[in-house]
mmCIF file of C-alpha atoms in Angstrom:
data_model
loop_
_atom_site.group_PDB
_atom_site.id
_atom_site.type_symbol
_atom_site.label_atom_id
_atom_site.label_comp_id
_atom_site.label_asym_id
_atom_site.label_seq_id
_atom_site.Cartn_x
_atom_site.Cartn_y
_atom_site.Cartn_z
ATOM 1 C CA UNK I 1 7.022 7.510 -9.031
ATOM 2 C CA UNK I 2 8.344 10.734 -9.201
ATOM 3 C CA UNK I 3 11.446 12.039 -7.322
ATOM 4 C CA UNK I 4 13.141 14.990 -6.063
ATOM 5 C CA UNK I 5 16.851 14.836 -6.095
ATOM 6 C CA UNK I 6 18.705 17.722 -4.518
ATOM 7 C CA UNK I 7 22.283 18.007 -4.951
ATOM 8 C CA UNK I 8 23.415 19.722 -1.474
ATOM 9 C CA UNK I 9 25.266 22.934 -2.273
ATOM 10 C CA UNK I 10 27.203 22.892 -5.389
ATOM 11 C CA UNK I 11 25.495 26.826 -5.310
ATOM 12 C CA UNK I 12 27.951 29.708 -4.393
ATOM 13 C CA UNK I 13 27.838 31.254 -1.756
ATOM 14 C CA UNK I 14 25.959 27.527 -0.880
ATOM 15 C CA UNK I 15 29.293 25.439 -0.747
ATOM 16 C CA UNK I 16 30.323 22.305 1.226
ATOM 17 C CA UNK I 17 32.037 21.025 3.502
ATOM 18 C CA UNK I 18 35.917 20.564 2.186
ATOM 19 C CA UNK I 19 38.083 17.496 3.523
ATOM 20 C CA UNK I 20 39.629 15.330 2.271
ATOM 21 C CA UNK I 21 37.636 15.408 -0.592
ATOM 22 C CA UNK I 22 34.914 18.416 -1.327
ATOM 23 C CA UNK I 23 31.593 18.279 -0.188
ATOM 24 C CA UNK I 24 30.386 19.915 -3.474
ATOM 25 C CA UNK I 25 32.150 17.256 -5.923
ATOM 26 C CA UNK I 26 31.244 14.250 -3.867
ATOM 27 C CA UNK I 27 27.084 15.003 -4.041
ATOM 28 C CA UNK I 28 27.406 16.005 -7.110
ATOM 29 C CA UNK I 29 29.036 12.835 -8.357
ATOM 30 C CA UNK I 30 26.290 10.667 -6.208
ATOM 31 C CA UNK I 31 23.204 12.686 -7.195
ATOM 32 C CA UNK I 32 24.171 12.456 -11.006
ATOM 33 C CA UNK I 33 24.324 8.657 -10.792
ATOM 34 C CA UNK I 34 21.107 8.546 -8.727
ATOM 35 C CA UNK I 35 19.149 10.454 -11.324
ATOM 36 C CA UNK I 36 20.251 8.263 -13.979
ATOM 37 C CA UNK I 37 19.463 5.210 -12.533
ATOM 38 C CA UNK I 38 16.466 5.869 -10.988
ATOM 39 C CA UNK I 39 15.352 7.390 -14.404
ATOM 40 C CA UNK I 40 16.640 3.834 -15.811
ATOM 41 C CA UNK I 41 13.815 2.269 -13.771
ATOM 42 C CA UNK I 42 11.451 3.885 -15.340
ATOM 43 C CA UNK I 43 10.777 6.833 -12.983
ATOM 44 C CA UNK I 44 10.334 10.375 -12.934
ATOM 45 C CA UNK I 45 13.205 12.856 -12.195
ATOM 46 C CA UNK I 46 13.077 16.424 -10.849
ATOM 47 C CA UNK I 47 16.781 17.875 -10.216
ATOM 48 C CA UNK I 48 15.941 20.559 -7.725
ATOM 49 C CA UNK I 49 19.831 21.576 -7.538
ATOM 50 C CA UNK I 50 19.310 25.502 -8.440
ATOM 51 C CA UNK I 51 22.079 27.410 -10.675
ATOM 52 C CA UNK I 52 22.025 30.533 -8.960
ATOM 53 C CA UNK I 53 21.666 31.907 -5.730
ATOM 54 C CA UNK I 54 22.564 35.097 -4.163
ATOM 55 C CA UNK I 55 22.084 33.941 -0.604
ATOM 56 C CA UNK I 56 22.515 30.623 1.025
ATOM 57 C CA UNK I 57 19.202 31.107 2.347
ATOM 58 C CA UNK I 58 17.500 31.685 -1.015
ATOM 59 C CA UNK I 59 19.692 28.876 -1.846
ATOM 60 C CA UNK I 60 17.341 26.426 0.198
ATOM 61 C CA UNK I 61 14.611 27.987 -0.547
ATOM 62 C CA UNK I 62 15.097 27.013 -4.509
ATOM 63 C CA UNK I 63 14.750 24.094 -3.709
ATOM 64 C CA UNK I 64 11.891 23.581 -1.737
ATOM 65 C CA UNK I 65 9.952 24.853 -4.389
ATOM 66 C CA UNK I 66 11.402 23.174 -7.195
ATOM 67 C CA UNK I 67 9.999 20.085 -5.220
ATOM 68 C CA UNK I 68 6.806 21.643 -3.936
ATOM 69 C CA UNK I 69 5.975 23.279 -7.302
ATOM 70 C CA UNK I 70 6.661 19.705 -9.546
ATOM 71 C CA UNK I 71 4.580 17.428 -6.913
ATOM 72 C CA UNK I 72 7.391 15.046 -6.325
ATOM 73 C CA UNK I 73 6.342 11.890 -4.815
ATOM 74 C CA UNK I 74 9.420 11.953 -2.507
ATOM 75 C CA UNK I 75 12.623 14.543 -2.026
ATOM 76 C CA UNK I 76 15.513 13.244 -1.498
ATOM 77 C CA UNK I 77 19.133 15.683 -0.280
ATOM 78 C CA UNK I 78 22.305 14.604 -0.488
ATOM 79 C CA UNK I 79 24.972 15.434 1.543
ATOM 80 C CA UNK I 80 28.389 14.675 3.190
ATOM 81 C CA UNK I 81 29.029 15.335 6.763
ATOM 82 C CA UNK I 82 32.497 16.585 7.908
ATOM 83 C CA UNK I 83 33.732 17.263 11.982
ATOM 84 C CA UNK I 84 36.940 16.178 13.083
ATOM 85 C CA UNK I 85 38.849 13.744 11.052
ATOM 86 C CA UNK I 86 38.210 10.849 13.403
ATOM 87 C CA UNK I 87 34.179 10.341 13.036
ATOM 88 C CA UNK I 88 33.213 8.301 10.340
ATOM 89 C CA UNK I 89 29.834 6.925 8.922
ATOM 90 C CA UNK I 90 26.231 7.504 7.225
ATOM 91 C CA UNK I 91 23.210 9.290 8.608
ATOM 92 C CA UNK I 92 19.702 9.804 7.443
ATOM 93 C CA UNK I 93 17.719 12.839 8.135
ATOM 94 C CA UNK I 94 13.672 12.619 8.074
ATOM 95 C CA UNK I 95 10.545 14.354 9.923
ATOM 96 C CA UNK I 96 7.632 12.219 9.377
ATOM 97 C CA UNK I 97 6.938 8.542 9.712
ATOM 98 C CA UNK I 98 6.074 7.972 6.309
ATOM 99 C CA UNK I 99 9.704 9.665 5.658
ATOM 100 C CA UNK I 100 11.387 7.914 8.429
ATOM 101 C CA UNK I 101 10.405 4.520 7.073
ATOM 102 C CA UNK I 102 12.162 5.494 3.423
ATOM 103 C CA UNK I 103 15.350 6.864 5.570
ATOM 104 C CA UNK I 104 15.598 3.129 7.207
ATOM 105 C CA UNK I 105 15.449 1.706 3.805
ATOM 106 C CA UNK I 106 18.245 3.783 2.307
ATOM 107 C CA UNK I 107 20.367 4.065 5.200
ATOM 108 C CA UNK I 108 19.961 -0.062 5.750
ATOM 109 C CA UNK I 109 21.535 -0.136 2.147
ATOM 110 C CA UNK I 110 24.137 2.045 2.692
ATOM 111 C CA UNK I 111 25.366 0.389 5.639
ATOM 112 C CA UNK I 112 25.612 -2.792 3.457
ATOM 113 C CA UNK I 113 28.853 -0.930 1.893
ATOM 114 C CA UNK I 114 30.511 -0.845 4.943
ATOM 115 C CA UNK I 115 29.995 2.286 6.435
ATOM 116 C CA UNK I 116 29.025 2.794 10.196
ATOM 117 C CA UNK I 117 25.056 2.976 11.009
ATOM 118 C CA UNK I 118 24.684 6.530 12.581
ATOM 119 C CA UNK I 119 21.229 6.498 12.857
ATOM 120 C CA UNK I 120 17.780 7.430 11.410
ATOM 121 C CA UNK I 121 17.966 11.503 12.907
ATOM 122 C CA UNK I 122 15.115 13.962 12.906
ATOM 123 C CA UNK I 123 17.303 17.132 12.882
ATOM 124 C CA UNK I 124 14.457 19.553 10.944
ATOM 125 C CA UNK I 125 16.828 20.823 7.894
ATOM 126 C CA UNK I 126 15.347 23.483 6.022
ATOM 127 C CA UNK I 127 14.258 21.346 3.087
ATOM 128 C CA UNK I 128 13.208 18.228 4.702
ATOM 129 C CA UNK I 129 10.838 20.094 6.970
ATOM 130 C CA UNK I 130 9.386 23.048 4.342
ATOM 131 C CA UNK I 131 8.535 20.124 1.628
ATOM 132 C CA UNK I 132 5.381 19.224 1.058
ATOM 133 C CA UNK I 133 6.031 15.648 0.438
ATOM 134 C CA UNK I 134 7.477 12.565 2.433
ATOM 135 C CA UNK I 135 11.373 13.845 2.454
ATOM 136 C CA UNK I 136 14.827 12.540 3.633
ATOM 137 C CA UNK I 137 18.612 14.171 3.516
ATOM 138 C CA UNK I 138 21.107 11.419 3.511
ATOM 139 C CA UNK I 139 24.854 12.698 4.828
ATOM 140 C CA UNK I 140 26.107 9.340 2.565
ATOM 141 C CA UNK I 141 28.994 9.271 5.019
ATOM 142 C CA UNK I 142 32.795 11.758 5.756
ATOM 143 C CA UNK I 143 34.395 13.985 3.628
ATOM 144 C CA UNK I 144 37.175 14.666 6.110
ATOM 145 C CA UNK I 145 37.589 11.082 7.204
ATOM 146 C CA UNK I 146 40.305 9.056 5.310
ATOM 147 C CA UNK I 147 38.256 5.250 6.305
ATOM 148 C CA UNK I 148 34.974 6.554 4.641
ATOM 149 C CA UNK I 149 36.751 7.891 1.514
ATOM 150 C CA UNK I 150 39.064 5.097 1.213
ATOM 151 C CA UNK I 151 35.943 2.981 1.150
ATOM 152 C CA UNK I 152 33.550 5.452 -0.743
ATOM 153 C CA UNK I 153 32.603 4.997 -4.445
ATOM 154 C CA UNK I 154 30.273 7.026 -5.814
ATOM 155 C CA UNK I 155 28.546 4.767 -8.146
ATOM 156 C CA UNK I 156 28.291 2.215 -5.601
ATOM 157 C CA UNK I 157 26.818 5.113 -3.102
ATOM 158 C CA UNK I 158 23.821 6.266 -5.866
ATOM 159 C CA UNK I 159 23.129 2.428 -6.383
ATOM 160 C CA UNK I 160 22.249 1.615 -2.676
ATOM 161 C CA UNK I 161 20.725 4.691 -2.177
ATOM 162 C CA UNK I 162 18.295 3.566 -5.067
ATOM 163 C CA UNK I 163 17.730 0.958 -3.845
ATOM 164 C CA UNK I 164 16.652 2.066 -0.604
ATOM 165 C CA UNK I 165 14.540 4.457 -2.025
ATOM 166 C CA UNK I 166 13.102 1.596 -4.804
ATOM 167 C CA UNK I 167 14.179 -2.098 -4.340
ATOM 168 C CA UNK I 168 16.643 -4.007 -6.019
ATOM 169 C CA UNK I 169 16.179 -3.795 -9.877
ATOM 170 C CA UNK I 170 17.485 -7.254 -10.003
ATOM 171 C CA UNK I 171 14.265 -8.772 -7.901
ATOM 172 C CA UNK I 172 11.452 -10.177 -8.913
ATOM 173 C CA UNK I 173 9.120 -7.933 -6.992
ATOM 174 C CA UNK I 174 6.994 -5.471 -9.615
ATOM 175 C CA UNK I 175 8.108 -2.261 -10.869
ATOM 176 C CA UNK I 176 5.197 0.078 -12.418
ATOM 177 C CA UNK I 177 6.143 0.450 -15.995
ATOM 178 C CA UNK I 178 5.021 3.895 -17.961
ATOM 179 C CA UNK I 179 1.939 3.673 -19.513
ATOM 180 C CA UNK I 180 0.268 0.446 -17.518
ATOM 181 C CA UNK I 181 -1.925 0.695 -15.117
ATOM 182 C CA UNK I 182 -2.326 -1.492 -11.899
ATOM 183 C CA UNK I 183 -4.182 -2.478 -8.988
ATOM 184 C CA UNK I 184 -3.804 -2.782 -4.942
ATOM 185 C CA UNK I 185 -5.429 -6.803 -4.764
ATOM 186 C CA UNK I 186 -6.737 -7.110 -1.189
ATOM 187 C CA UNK I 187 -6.921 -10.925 -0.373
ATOM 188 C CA UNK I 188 -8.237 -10.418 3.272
ATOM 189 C CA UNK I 189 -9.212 -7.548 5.778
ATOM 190 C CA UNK I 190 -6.638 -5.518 6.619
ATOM 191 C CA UNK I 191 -5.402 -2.611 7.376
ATOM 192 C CA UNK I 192 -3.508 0.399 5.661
ATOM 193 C CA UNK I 193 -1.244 2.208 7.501
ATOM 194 C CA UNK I 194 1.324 5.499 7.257
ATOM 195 C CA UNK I 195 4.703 3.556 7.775
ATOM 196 C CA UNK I 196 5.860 0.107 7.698
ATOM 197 C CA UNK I 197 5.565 -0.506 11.279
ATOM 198 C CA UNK I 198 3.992 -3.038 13.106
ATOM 199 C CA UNK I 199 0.220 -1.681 13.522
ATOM 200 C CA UNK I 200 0.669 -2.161 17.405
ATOM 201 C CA UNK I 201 3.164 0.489 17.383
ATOM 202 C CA UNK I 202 1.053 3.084 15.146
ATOM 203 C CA UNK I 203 -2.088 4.749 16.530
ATOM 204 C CA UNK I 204 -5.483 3.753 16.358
ATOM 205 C CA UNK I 205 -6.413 6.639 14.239
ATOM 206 C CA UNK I 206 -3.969 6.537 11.957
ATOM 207 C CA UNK I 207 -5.215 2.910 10.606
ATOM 208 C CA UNK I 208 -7.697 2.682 7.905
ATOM 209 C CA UNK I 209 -9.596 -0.543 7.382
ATOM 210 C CA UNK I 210 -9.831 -2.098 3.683
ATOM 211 C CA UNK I 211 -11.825 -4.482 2.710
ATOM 212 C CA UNK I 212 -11.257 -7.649 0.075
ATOM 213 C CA UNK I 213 -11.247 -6.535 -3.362
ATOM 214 C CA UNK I 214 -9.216 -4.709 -6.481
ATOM 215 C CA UNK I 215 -8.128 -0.776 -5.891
ATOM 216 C CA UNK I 216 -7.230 1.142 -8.590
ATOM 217 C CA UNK I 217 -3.713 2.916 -7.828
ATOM 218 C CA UNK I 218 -1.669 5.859 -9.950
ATOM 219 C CA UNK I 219 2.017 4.502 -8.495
ATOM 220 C CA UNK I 220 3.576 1.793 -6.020
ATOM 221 C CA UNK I 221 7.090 0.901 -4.484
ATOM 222 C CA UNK I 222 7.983 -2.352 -2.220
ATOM 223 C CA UNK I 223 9.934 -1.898 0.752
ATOM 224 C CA UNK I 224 10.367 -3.869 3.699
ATOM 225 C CA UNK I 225 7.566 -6.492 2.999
ATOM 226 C CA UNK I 226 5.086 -3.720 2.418
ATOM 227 C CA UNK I 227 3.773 -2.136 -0.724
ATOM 228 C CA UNK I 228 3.446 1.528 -0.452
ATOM 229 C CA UNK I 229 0.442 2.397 -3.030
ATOM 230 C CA UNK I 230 -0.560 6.212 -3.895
ATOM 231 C CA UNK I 231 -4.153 6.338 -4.155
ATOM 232 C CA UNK I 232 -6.102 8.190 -7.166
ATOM 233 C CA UNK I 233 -7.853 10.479 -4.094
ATOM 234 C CA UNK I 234 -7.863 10.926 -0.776
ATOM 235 C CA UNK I 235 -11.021 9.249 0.340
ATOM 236 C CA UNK I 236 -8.960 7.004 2.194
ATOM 237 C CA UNK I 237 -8.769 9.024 5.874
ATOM 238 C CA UNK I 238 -7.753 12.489 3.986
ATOM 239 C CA UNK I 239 -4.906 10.363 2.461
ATOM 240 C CA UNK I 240 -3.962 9.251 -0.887
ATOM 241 C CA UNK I 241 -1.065 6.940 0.109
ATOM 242 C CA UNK I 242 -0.645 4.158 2.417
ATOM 243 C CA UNK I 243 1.301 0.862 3.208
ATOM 244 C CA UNK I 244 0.060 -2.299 3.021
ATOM 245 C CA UNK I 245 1.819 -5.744 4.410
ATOM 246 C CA UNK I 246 2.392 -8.009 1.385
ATOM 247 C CA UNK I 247 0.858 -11.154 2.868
ATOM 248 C CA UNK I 248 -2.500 -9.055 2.507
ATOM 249 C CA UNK I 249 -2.331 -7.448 -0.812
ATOM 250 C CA UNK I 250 -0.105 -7.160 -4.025
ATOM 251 C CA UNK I 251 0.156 -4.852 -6.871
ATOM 252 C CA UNK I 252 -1.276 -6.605 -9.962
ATOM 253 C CA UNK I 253 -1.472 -4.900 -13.413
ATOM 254 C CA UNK I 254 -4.772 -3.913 -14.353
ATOM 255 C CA UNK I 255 -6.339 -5.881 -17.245
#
C-alpha cells in the first residue's frame, strides 16, 4: 500500500499551534516515526510535507497534490490541537465512509494510550476534502494541555497510529510483501462493501455481489475483521476497492 504522510505545518508562514510544547516539533517528531515504520512493513511512503511556501494557502495546496499527483492509496495529516489549557484528548478528521472507517481504526488505537476519545469528526479540512483518495487528519491529542503531554510519547503515538492505519505487525494476519502477488479467496456469496459496517447500515446500491472463487488483487490491509482489497480495475460498481468480512474471504498468495 502506498501512503501519504503529511506533516501539519512545519512550513513558514504555515506554523502550529505553540503550548506547552510546539505544534510544529510534535508532528514532526510523530510523522518521522510513522514513515519509518510503516516503510518497515514493507509499504510505500510519500512525505507530502512541502519545504517552501509563500502562503499558508499555497501551503495546503502542496500538499494535496503531492498526494493527488503520487496516487497514494491513503493520506494521512497530522496534527495537534491546542484551546484552553484544560481540554485534553485525540480526534480524527475524515469525509467519506471508506475514510471514516480508517479514522475509527487509528483513533481506537490511540485511545489505547490513554488519551480521551473525542470522536470520529467530519470537519472538511482543506486536504482531507481536496484529495483524491480515502483521507484522514488525526489531531494525536493537546499541545497546550499538561495531562496529554505528560502522557504523550512520540514513538508510542506513530506506532498506534500504524497500527490503525495497518494492523499490528506482531499478528498473524497477512501483510502483502513486495514483489508477491495475491488473491481475494471467496468461500461463499457475499457481498463487498465501501466501509466496514454492518451491510444493514450501508445502502442497497452501494453493495456489490461476489461470487465463490479466486480474485486477483494489486494490495490489501485487515482491519476490523474485514479485508480491504484494491482491485486491478474498476469493473466492480465503478470501484477498484472494497471490504470484505473475513468469515467470507481471505487474502491468499497467488501460486
Amino acid at each position: 500500500m502506498k501512503f501519504g504522510i503529511d506533516i501539519g505545518h512545519n512550513c513558514p508562514p504555515d506554523t502550529g499551534a505553540v503550548g506547552v510544547e510546539k505544534e510544529d516539533k510534535l508532528t514532526k517528531a510523530v510523522g518521522t516515526f510513522l514513515m519509518q515504520k510503516l516503510a518497515a512493513a514493507g509499504h510505500s511512503v510519500i512525505n507530502c510535507t512541502p519545504t517552501t511556501a509563500v502562503t499558508v494557502g499555497e501551503s495546503l495546496r502542496k500538499r494535496v497534490e503531492k498526494a493527488n499527483s503520487n496516487n497514494v492509496d491513503v493520506f494521512v495529516s497530522i496534527h495537534f490541537n491546542a484551546f484552553n489549557g484544560q481540554a485534553n484528548g485525540t480526534e480524527v478528521f475524515a469525509i467519506s465512509n471508506t475514510s471514516k472507517a480508517i479514522a475509527r481504526s487509528v483513533l481506537n488505537e490511540i485511545v489505547k494510550l490513554g488519551f480521551k476519545n473525542k470522536g470520529v469528526k467530519s470537519t472538511p479540512f482543506f486536504v482531507i476534502k481536496n484529495t483524491s483518495m480515502p483521507a484522514i487528519l488525526v489531531e494525536c491529542c493537546f499541545c497546550d494541555s499538561k495531562a496529554d503531554m505528560d502522557r504523550f510519547n512520540a514513538e508510542k503515538m506513530a506506532e498506534a497510529i500504524k497500527d490503525g492505519l495497518i494492523g499490528d505487525t506482531d499478528t498473524d494476519e497477512p501483510k502483502p510483501a513486495e514483489g508477491k502477488k495475491y488473491l481475494l479467496k471467496v468461500t461463499q456469496k457475499t457481498v463487498l462493501k465501501p466501509t466496514t459496517e454492518q451491510s444493514s447500515e450501508i445502502p442497497k446500491e452501494a453493495l456489490v455481489d461476489i461470487e465463490p472463487g479466486e480474485y486477483p488483487i494489486l494490495d490489501f490491509r485487515y482491519e476490523e475483521k474485514h479485508y480491504w482489497v484494491k482491485w486491478v480495475d474498476k469493473s466492480k460498481a465503478e470501484r477498484d476497492q472494497h471490504f470484505i468480512f473475513d468469515a467470507y474471504g481471505k487474502v491468499v498468495e497467488a501460486a
